[in-house]
XYZ file of C-alpha atoms in Angstrom:
647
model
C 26.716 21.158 -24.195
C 26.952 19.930 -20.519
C 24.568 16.962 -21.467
C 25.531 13.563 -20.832
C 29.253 14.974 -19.876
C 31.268 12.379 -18.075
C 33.658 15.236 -16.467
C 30.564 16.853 -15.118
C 29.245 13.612 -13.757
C 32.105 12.196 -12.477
C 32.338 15.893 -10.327
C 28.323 15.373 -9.244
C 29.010 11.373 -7.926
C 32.345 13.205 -5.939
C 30.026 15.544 -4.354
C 27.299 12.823 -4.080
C 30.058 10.896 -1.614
C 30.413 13.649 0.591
C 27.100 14.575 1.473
C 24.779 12.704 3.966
C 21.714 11.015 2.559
C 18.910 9.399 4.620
C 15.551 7.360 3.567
C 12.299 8.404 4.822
C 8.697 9.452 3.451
C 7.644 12.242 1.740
C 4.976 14.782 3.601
C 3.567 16.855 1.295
C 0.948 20.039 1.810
C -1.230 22.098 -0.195
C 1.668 24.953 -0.677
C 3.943 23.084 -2.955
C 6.325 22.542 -0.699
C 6.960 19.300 1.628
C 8.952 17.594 4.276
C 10.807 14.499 4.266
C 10.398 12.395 7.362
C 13.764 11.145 7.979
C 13.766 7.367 9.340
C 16.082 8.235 12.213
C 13.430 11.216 13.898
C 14.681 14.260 11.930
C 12.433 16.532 9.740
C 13.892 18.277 6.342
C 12.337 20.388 4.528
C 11.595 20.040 0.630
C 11.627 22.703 -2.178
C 9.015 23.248 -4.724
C 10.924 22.345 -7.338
C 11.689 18.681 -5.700
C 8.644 18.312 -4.774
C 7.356 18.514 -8.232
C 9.466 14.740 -8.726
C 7.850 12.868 -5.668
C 4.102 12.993 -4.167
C 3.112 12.464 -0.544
C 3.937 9.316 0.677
C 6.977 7.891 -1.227
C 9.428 6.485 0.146
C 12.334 8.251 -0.989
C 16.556 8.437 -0.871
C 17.588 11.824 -0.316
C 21.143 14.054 -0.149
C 21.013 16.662 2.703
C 21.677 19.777 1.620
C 23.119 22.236 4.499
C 23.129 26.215 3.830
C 23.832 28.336 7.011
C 21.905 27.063 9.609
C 19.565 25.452 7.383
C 19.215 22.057 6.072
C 16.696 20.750 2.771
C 16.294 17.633 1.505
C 17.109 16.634 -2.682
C 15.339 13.593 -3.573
C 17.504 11.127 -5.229
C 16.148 7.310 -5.255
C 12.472 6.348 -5.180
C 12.831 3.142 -2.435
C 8.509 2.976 -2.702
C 5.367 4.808 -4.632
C 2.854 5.987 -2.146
C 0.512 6.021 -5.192
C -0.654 2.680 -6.957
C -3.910 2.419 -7.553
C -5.801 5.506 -7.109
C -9.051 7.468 -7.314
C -9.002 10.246 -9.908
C -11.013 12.859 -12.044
C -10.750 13.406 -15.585
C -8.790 16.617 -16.893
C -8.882 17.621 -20.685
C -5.992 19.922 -20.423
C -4.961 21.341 -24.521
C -7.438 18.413 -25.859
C -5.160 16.257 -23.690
C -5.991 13.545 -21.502
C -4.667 13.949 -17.822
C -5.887 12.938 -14.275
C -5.846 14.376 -11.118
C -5.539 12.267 -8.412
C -8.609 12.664 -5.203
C -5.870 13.678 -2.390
C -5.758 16.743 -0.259
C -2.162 16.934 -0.901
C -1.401 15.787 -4.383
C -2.169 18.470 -6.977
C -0.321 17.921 -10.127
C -2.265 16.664 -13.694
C -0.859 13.381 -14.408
C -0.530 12.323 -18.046
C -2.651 9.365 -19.017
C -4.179 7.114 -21.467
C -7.505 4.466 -21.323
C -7.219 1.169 -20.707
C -9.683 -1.513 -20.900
C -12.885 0.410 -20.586
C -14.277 -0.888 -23.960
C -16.948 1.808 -25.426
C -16.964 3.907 -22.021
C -16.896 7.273 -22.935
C -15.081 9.697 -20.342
C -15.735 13.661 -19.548
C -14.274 16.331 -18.045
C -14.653 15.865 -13.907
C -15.796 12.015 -14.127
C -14.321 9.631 -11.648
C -12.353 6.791 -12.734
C -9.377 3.880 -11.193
C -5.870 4.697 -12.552
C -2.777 3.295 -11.809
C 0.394 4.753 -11.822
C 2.825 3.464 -14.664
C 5.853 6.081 -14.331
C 7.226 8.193 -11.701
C 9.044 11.130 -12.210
C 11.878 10.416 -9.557
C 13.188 6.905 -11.696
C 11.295 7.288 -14.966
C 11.665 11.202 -15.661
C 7.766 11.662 -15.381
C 4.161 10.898 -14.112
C 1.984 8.694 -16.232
C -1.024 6.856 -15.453
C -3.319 4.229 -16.751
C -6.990 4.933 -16.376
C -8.313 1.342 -16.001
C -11.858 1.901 -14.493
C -14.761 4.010 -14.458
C -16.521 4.936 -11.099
C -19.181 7.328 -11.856
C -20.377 10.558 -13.872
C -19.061 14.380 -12.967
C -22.799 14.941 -12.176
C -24.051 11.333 -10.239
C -25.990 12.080 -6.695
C -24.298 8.700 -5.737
C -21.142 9.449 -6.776
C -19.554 9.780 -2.619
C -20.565 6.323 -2.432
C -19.198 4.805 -5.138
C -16.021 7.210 -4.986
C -15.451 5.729 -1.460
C -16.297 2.067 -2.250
C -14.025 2.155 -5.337
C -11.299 4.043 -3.669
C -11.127 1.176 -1.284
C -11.638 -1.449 -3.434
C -14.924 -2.377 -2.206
C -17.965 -4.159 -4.174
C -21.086 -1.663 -4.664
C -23.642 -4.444 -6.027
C -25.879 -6.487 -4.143
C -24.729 -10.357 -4.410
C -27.536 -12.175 -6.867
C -29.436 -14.983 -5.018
C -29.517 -18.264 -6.800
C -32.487 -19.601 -8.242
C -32.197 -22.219 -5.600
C -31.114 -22.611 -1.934
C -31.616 -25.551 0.187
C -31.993 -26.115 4.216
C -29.358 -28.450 4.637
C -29.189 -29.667 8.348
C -27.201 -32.765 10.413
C -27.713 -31.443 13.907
C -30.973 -32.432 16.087
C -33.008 -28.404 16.084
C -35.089 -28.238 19.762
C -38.467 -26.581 19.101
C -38.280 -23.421 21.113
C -41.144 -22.207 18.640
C -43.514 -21.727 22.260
C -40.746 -19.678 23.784
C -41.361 -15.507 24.195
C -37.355 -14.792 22.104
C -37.678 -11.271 20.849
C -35.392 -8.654 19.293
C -33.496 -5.302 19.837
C -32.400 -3.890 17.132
C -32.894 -0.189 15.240
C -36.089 0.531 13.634
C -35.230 0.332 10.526
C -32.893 -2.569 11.090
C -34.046 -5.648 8.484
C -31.111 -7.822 9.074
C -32.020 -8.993 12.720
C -29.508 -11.933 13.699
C -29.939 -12.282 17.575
C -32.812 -12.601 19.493
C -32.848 -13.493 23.359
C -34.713 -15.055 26.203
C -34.165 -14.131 29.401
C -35.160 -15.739 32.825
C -34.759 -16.322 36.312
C -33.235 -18.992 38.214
C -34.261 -20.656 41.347
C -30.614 -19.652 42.873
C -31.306 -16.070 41.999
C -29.285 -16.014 38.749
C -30.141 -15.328 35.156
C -30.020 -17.652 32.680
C -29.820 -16.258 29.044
C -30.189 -17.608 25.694
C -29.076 -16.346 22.542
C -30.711 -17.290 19.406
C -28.241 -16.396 16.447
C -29.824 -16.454 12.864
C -28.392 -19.239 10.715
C -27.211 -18.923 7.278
C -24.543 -21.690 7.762
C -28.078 -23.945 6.728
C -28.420 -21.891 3.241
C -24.934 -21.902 2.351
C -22.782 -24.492 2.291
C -18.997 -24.233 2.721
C -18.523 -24.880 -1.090
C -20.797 -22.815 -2.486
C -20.510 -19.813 -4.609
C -22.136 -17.439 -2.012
C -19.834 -18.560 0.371
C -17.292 -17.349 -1.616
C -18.986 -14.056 -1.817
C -18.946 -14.049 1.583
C -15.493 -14.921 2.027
C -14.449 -12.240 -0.675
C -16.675 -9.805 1.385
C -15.897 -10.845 4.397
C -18.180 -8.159 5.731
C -21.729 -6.308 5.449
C -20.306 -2.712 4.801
C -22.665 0.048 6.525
C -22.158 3.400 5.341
C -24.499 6.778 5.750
C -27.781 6.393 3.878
C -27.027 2.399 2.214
C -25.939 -0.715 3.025
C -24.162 -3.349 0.885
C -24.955 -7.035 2.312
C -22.239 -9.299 2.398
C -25.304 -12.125 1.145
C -28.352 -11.907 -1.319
C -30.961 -9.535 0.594
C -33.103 -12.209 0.142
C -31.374 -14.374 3.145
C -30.071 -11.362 4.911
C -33.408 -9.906 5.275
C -35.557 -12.268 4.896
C -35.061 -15.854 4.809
C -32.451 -16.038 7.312
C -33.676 -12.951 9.152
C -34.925 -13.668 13.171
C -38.430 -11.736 11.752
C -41.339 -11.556 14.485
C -43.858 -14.015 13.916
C -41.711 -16.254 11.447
C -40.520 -19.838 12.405
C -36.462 -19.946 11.703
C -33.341 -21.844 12.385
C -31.135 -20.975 14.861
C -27.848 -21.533 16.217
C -28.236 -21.281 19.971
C -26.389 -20.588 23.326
C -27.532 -20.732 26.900
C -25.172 -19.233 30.343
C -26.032 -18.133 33.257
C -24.669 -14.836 34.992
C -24.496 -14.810 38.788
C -25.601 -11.943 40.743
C -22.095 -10.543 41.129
C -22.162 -10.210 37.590
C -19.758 -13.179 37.268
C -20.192 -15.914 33.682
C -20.407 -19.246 35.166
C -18.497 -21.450 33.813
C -21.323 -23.928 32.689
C -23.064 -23.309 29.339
C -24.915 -25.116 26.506
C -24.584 -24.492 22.415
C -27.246 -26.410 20.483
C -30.062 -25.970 17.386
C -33.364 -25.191 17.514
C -36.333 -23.544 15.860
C -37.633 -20.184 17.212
C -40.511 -17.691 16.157
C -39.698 -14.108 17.564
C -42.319 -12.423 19.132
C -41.309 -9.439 19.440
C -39.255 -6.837 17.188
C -38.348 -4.064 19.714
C -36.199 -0.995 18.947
C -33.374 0.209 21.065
C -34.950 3.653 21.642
C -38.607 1.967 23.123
C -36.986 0.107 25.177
C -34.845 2.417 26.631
C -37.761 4.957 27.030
C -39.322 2.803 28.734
C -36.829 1.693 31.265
C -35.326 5.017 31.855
C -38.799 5.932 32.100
C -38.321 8.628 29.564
C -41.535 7.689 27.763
C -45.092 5.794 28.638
C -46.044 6.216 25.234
C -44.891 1.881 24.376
C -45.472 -0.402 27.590
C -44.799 -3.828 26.988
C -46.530 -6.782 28.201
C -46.089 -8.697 31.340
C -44.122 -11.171 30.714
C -41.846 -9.263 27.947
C -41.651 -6.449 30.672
C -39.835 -9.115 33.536
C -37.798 -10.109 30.578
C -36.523 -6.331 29.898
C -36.168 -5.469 33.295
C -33.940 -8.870 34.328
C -32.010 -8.182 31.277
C -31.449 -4.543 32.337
C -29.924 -5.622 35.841
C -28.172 -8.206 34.211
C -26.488 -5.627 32.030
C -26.158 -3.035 34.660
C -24.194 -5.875 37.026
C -22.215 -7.667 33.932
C -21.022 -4.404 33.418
C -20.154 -3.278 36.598
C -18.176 -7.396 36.919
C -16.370 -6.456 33.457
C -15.036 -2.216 34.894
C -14.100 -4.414 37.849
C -12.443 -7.713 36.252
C -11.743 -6.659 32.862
C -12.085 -3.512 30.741
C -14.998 -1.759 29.581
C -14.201 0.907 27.066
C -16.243 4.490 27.708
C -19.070 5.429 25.887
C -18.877 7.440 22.741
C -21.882 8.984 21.223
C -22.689 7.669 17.828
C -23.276 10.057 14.545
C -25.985 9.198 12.299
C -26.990 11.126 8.889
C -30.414 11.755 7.892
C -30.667 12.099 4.479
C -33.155 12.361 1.381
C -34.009 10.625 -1.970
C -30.708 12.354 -3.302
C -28.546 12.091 -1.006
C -28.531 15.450 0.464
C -28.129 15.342 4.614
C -30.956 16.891 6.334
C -30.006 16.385 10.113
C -27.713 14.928 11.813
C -28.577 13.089 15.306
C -26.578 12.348 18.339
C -27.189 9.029 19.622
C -25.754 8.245 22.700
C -25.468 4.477 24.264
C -28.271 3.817 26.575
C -29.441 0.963 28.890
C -30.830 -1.030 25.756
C -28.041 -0.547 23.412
C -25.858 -1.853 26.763
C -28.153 -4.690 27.101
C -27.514 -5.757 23.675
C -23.802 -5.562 23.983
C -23.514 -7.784 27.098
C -25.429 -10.144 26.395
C -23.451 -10.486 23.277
C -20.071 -9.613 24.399
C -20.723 -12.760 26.994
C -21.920 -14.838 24.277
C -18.468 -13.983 22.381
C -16.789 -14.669 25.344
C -18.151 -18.344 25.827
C -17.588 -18.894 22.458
C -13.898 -18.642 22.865
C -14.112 -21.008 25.789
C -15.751 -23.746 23.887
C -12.809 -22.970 21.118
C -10.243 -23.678 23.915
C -11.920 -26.550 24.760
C -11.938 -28.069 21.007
C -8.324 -27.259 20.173
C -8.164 -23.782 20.231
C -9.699 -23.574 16.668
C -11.758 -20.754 15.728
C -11.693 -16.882 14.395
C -10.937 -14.823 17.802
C -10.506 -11.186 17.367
C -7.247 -10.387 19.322
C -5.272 -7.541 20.770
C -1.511 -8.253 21.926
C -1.711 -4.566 24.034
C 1.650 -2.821 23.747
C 3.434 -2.946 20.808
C 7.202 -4.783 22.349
C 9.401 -3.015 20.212
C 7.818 0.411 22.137
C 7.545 -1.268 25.208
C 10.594 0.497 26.790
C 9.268 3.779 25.577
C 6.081 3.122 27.139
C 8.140 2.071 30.494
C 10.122 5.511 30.573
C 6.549 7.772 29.646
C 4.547 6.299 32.586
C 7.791 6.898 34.863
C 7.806 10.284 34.128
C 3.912 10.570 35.027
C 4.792 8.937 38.492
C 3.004 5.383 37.167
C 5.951 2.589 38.374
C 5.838 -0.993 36.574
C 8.082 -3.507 34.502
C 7.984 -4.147 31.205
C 7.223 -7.476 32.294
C 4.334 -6.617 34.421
C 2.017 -4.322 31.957
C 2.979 -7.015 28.879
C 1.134 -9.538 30.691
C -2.920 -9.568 30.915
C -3.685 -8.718 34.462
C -0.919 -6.205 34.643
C -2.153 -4.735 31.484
C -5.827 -4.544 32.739
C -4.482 -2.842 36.406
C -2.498 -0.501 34.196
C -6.032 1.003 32.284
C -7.355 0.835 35.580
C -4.976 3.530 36.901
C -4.988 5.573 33.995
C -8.452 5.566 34.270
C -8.237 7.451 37.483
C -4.922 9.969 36.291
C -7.724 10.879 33.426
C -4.738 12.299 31.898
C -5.964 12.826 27.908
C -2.608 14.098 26.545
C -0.907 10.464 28.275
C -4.038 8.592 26.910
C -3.108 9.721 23.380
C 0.340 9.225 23.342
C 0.069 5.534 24.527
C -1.943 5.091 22.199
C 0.641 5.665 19.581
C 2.627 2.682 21.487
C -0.327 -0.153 20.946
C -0.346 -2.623 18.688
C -3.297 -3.337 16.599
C -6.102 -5.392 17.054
C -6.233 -8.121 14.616
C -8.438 -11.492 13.290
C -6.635 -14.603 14.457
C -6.939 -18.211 13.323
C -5.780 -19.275 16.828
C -6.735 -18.492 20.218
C -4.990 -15.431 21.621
C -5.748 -12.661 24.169
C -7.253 -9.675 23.632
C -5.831 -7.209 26.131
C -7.960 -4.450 24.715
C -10.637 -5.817 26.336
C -9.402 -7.244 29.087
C -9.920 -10.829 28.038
C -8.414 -14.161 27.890
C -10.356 -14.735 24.363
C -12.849 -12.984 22.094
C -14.689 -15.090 19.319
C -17.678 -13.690 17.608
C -20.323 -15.753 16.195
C -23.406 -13.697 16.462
C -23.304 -11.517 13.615
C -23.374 -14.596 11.086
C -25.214 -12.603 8.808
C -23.091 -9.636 8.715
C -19.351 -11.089 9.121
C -17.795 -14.150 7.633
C -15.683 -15.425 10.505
C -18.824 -15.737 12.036
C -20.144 -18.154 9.661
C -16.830 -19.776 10.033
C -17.651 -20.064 14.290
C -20.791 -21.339 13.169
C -19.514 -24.460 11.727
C -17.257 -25.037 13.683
C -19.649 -25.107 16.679
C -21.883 -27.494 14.993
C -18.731 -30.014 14.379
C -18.843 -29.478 18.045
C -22.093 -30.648 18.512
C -22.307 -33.295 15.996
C -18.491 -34.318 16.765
C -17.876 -33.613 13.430
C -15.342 -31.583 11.323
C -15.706 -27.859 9.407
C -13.074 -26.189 7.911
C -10.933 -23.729 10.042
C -9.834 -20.289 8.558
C -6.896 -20.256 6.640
C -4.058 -17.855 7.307
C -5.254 -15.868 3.981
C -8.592 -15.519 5.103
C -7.656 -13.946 8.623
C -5.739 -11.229 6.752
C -8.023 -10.758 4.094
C -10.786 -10.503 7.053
C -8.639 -7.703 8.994
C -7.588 -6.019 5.912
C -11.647 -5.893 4.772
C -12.387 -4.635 8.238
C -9.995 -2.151 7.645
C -11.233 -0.695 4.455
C -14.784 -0.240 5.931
C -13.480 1.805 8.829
C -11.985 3.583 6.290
C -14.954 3.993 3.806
C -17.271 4.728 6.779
C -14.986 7.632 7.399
C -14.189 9.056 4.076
C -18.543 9.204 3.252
C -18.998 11.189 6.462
C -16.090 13.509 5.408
C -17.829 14.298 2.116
C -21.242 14.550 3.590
C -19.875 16.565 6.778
C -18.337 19.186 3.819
C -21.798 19.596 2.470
C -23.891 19.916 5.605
C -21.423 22.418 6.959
C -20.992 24.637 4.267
C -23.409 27.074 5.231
C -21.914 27.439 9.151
C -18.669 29.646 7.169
C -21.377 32.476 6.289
C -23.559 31.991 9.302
C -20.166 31.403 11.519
C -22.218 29.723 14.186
C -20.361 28.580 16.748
C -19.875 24.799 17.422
C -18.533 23.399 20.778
C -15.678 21.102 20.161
C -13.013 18.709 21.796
C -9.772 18.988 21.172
C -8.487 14.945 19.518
C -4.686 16.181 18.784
C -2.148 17.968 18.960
C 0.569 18.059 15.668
C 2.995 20.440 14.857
C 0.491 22.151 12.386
C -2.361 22.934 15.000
C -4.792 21.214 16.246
C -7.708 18.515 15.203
C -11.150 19.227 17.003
C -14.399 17.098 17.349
C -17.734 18.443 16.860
C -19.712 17.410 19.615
C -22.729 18.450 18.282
C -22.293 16.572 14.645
C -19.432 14.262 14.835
C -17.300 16.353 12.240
C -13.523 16.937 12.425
C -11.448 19.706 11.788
C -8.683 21.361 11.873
C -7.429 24.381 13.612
C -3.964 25.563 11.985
C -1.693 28.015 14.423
C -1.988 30.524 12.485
C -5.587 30.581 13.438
C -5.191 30.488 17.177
C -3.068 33.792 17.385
C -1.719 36.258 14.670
C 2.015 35.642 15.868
C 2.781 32.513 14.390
C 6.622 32.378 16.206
C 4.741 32.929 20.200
C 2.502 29.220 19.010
C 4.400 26.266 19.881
C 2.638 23.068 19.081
C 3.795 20.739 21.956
C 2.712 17.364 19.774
C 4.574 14.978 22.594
C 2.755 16.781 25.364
C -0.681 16.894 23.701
C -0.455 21.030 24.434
C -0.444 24.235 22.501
C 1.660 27.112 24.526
C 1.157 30.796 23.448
C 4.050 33.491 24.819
C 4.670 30.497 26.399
C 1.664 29.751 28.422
C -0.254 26.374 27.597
C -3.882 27.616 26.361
C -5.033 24.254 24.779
C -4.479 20.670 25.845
C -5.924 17.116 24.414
C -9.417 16.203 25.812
C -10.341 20.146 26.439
C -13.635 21.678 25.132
C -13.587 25.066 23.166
C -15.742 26.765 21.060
C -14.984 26.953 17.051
C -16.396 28.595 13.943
C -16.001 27.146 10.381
C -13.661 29.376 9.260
C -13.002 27.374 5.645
C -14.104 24.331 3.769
C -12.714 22.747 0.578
C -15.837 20.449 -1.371
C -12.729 19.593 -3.577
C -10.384 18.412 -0.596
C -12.896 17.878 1.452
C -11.209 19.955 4.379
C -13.091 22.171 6.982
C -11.014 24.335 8.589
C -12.209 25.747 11.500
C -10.599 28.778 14.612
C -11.543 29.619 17.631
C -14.760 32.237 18.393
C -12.204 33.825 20.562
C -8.238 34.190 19.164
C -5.686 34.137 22.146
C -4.463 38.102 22.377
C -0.840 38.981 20.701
């Protein structure tokens, strides 16, 4: 009888008019409940019932509601749907067709109907693409559109193809034409006679860099870089370089690969194989024996034939002398061991001049036939892998020079450091940690690179994180900008042609160089379809190793075997935690680190954790864990410590 009654609505607006409303987004958790993060710092809490109108992520209008000394949030206006387009599984709930969406924190079946998938059939627990055509908040209710199917309840491959599709990523292998042609208008050198080899993985097939190394009369080291080059097999207005474009990127997850080019040119044809004759793009500098990159250096053509395909682990068995079991030949073995002092020195110039960033280990998953992990194996950076990334990292870095040169046209990867609408924050947090500078100071390059110098020596992991929070992001530019991540007055890569499209964009545009010719720059979309593609891989390469981490752990909860683990973060929750032995990440809730919840306080600004008021865990330190829980659905583990803090 109250329905639609302009007395009682007319009351509700009154009321509306005298109680505060902010905008923010919605945090939701596993409980039903949620939080709404208000855009001017405060936190207010969200009811069941109102939570059942919004999901995680909206941005969202909201009344404050104040009872006692407590405050809640009422959703009112949806400003912006967190959910789109989204991964889902099938539900046949009463012979009716709903999905549930794949997020830790999103729960509900959502109403929905097929669109588009022709004679696809779909089951209970497949995975399919829906989009989101209602939302409860402005439309009364959630309904969805399923408008794509990803893979079978049951598929072994289903992780990968959940991840690609979740991110929008291709799964297929581009075809390779029935034809491609060697097109070429620079004059090639014939280095064929020359002793180039590779470094690469063992199991790498894609090899797109090969080196030779020697010595000058002045006591330098002159090095040239032989970069693979598919700019010959694919011209700018082809249909693979479209692909490419489209692609931008190879993307590398656990177990697969998907090749931003036919395998047949990635692997093969355009591939720096040992023993093959191939076309390369080339670059020659010279390093002094401070470590220093003259300023002098060559780009030109030529034909090489690798003669050697060498693995990062042989190499650096050998010159760690770890191993005897591979010993390399004369000649090859004064070309290793200059290139080992030259890396050694460059890198020693770069901690000195510019900014090296420190070593992480890497994480790779063994698997089998089915996808199943069997192992996985710590591989930390040693002298070869180092080797490899100097060499290139000073190829990059004369690359940008000869951009600057030519108009200060090319793809550079940038980094503008600080974020400037933080910059006064970041000012007033490295005052109160005794570090005195201007805002003008650490916003320029050298100031910048003294700055990580310092903090270098505080080693201060909680002030490391939260400065982090204050950087802006490191992006793909179609002009020539710094990159104070790196210390670096420009960054342009070119010697992953194979693997990256703005590298086959350098490549042109190096040969115009050297044929004083043109070659079409990147375009503005390009750049930002570039960084966004980069973005998505990051994000696939994680989301695979969550799934496979779930699996491989699973047994540790019955076992409880204890795991040693750094501490990543502090939030007001508990804590995140790094398995050193495996890579995997988990979380540590409060109520896990002692049994009286109101003696934790989560110190997220201070990168701490005080019990009774004592700090017992801080960013950067090492404890040991068990796997207390793990969700296959959520793909959560959960883990606490082998020893709870006393009550």
């Amino acid at each position: 009888m109250f329905r639609d009654n302009p007395l009682l609505s007319q009351l509700k607006q009154n009321m509306r008019q005298n109680t505060p409303s902010v905008e923010g987004t919605v945090k939701g958790t596993e409980r039903g409940f949620g939080f709404l993060e208000a855009d001017d710092g405060e936190s207010y809490f969200i009811a069941p019932p109102h939570m059942k109108k919004i999901m995680h992520g909206d941005r969202i209008k909201a009344y404050i509601e104040t009872n006692g000394d407590k405050t809640s949030a009422e959703p009112d206006t949806l400003v912006e749907a967190k959910l789109t387009r989204f991964i889902a599984r099938i539900s046949m709930t009463k012979n009716k067709l709903t999905v549930l969406a794949d997020s830790p924190v999103i729960n509900m079946p959502i109403r929905a109907k097929l669109v588009g998938l022709g004679k696809q059939k779909v089951n209970d627990g497949d995975w399919v693409v829906a989009q989101l055509k209602s939302h409860a908040l402005k439309d009364g209710s959630f309904a969805a559109e399923v408008t794509g199917f990803v893979a079978t309840a049951t598929d072994p491959n289903a992780p990968w193809w959940v991840t690609l599709a979740r991110q929008d990523l291709a799964k297929d292998v581009p075809a390779m034409p029935d034809s491609v042609e060697f097109k070429d208008d620079t004059t090639r050198i014939d280095l064929t006679d020359k002793p180039f080899f590779t470094i690469d993985s063992a199991s790498t097939q894609d090899m797109d860099d090969a080196l030779l190394v020697e010595n000058t009369a002045e006591g330098n080291l002159k090095v040239t870089v032989a970069i693979a080059d598919p700019t010959s097999y694919i011209p700018a207005d082809s249909e693979l370089n479209k692909i490419a474009a489209e692609r931008a990127f190879t993307v590398y997850l656990p177990g697969r690969n998907i090749p931003m080019m036919p395998r047949e040119l990635s692997d093969s044809v355009c591939s720096l194989v040992a023993g093959e004759k191939r076309p390369t793009l080339c670059c020659t500098y010279t390093i002094n024996e401070d470590g220093a990159l003259a300023e002098e250096f060559e780009f030109f053509t030529a034909w090489i034939t690798s003669q050697h395909k060498l693995s990062y682990t042989q190499v650096s068995n050998w010159i760690e002398e770890v191993s005897t079991e591979w010993q390399p030949e004369a000649q090859l073995a004064e070309q290793l061991q200059s290139l080992a002092t030259f890396a050694r020195h460059r890198q020693q110039w770069r901690k000195n001049n510019a900014i090296v960033f420190p070593d992480q280990p890497d994480y790779s998953f063994e698997l089998d036939d089915s996808g199943n992990v069997l192992a996985i194996h710590v591989e930390h950076r040693r002298i070869a892998n180092q080797m490899i990334e100097e060499t290139m990292v000073a190829a990059n870095i004369t690359a940008a020079r000869l951009f600057r040169q030519n108009g200060d046209v090319g793809v550079f990867n940038t980094h503008a450091g600080f974020d400037p609408e933080k910059i006064d924050l970041v000012v007033e947090l490295l005052t109160e940690h005794g570090i005195e500078c201007t805002k003008e100071h650490i916003q320029s390059l050298p100031g910048y690179v003294e700055l990580q110098r310092t903090l270098a020596e505080k080693a201060n992991p909680a002030l490391d994180s939260r400065l982090r929070r204050m950087q802006s992001y490191s992006i793909i530019s179609a002009s020539a900008e710094r990159h104070f991540a790196m210390g670096l007055d420009g960054y342009a890569t070119w010697t992953s042609p194979i693997r990256k499209y703005g590298d086959i964009i350098n490549h042109r545009l190096i040969k115009a160089t050297l044929t004083n010719g043109s070659a079409p720059s990147a375009t503005e979309d390009e750049v930002i379809l570039m960084s966004e593609r980069r973005r998505q891989h990051r994000m696939a390469e994680r989301d695979i190793s969550s799934w496979l981490y779930v699996d491989y752990l699973t047994p540790a909860v019955e076992s409880k075997q204890a795991f040693e683990a750094s501490i990543m973060d502090v939030n007001r929750g508990g804590l995140r935690v790094r398995l050193l032995e495996n890579g995997a990440v988990a979380f540590v809730p409060a109520s896990l680190l002692h049994d009286n919840k109101k003696e934790v306080k989560c110190l997220v600004e201070t990168g701490q954790i005080s019990i009774k008021d004592q700090v017992e865990y801080s960013l950067g330190d090492v404890i040991y864990v068990n796997i207390a829980e793990i969700n296959k659905e959520k793909r959560n583990i959960v883990a606490k410590p082998v020893e709870k803090i006393a009550s």
